[in-house]
C-alpha positions as a Python dict, from the first residue, in 0.01 Angstrom:
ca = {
    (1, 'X'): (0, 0, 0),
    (2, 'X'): (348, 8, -59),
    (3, 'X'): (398, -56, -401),
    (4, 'X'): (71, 82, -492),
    (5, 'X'): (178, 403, -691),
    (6, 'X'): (-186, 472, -821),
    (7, 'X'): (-294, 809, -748),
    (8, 'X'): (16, 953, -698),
    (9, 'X'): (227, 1193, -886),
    (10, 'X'): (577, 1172, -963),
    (11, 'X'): (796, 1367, -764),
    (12, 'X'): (820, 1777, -937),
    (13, 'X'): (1233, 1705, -992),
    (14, 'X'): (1128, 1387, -1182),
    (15, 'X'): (908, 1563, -1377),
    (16, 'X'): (1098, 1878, -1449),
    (17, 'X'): (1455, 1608, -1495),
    (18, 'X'): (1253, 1426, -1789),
    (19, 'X'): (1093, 1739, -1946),
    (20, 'X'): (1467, 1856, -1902),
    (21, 'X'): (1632, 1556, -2070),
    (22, 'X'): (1351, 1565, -2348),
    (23, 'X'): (1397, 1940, -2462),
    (24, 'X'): (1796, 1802, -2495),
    (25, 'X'): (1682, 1526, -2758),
    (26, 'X'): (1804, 1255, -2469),
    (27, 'X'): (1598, 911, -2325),
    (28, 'X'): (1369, 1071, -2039),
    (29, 'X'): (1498, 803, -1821),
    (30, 'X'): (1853, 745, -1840),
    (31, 'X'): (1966, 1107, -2007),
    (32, 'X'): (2133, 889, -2261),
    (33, 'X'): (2192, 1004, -2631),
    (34, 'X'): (2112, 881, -3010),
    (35, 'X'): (1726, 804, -2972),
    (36, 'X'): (1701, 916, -3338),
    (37, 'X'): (1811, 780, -3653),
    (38, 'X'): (1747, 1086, -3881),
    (39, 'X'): (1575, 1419, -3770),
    (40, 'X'): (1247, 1256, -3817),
    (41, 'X'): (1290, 910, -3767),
    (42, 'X'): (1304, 805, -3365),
    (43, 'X'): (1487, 470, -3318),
    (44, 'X'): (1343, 139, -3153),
    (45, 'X'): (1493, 195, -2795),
    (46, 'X'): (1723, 403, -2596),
    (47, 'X'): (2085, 255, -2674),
    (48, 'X'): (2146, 341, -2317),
    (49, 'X'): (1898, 195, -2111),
    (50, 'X'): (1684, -3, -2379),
    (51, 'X'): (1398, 187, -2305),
    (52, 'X'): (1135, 107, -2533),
    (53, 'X'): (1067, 446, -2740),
    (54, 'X'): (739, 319, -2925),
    (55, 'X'): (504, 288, -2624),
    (56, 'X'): (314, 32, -2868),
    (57, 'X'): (6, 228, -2903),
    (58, 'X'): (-80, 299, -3304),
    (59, 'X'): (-177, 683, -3118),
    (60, 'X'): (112, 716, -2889),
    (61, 'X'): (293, 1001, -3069),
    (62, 'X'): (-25, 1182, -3128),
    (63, 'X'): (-5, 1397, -2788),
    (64, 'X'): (400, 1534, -2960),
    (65, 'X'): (180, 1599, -3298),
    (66, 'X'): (-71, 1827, -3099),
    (67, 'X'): (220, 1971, -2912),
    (68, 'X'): (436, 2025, -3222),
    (69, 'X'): (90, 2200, -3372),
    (70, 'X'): (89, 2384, -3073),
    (71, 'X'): (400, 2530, -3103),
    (72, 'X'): (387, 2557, -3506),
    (73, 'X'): (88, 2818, -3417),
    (74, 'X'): (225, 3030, -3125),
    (75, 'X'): (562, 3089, -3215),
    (76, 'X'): (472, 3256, -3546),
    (77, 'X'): (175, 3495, -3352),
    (78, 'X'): (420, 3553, -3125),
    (79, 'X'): (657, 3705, -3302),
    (80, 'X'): (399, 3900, -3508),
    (81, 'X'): (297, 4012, -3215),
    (82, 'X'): (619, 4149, -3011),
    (83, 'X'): (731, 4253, -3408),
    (84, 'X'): (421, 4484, -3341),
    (85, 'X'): (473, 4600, -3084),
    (86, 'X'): (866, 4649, -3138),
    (87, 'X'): (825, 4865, -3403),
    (88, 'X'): (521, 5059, -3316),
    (89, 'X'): (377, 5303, -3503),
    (90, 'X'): (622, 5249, -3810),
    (91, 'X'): (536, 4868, -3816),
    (92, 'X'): (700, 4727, -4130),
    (93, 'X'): (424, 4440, -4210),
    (94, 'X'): (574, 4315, -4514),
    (95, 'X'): (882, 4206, -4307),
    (96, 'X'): (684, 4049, -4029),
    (97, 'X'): (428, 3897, -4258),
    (98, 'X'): (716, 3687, -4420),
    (99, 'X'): (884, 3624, -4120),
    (100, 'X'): (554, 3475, -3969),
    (101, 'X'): (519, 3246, -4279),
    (102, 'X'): (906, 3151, -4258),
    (103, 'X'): (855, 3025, -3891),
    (104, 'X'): (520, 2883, -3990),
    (105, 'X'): (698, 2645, -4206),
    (106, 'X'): (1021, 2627, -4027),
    (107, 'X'): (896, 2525, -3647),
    (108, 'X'): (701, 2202, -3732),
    (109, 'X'): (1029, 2044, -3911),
    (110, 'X'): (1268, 2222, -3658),
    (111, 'X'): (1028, 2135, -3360),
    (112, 'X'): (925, 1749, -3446),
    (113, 'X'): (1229, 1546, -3286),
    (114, 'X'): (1142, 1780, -2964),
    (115, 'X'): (811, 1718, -2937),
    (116, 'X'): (851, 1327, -2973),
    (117, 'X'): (1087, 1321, -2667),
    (118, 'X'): (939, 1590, -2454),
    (119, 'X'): (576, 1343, -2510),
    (120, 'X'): (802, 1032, -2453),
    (121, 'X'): (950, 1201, -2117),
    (122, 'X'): (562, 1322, -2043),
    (123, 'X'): (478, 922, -2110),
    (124, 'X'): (732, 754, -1898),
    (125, 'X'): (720, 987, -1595),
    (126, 'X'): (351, 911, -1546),
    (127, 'X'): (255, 581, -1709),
    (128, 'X'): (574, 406, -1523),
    (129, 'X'): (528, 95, -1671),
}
């Protein structure tokens, strides 16, 4: 039993340290920098630590796509929303109708790098492999 980790959760710091470390754009292991190339283009490995940053699954990434949807939908409805109610009864929809649209294009491309390493931190904090 003592190296038998199955069934067991990470400690919460190790969790919240990663998802920390991953909102930063940094390796969810090591904190280290430069795990992209471009904005959209994640390297081979941490420079740091050499952690391996394709998990070598064709699907890996797909969990930071559904995130990065995720957040591509709420952020927008959320701001309609508090625009709403902000400015209730004189609600000025043209203004938060564009601004909805502008951060329905804006969040997937501003969001992507983000949700790659907050998946990747996700990934190594419970598949320790």
């Amino acid at each position: 039993m003592d190296g038998d980790r199955s069934g067991t959760l990470p400690p919460t710091r190790t969790i919240l340290e990663a998802l920390w470390r991953g909102l930063r754009l940094r390796c969810p292991r090591c904190g280290g920098r430069g795990l992209f190339r471009s904005w959209l283009r994640l390297g081979e490995r941490c420079p740091t630590c050499a952690l391996a940053l394709d998990r070598g699954e064709a699907d890996h990434f797909l969990g930071a796509y559904v995130l990065n949807l995720v957040v591509a939908e709420v952020v927008p409805a959320a701001a309609l929303l508090v625009g709403i109610a902000w400015t209730w009864p004189d609600v000025p929809w043209r203004a938060l109708a564009w601004t909805a649209v502008l951060l329905a294009v804006a969040c997937p491309f501003l969001f992507f790098p983000v949700s790659r390493t907050l998946w990747l931190a996700l990934d190594v904090t419970f598949r320790r492999d």
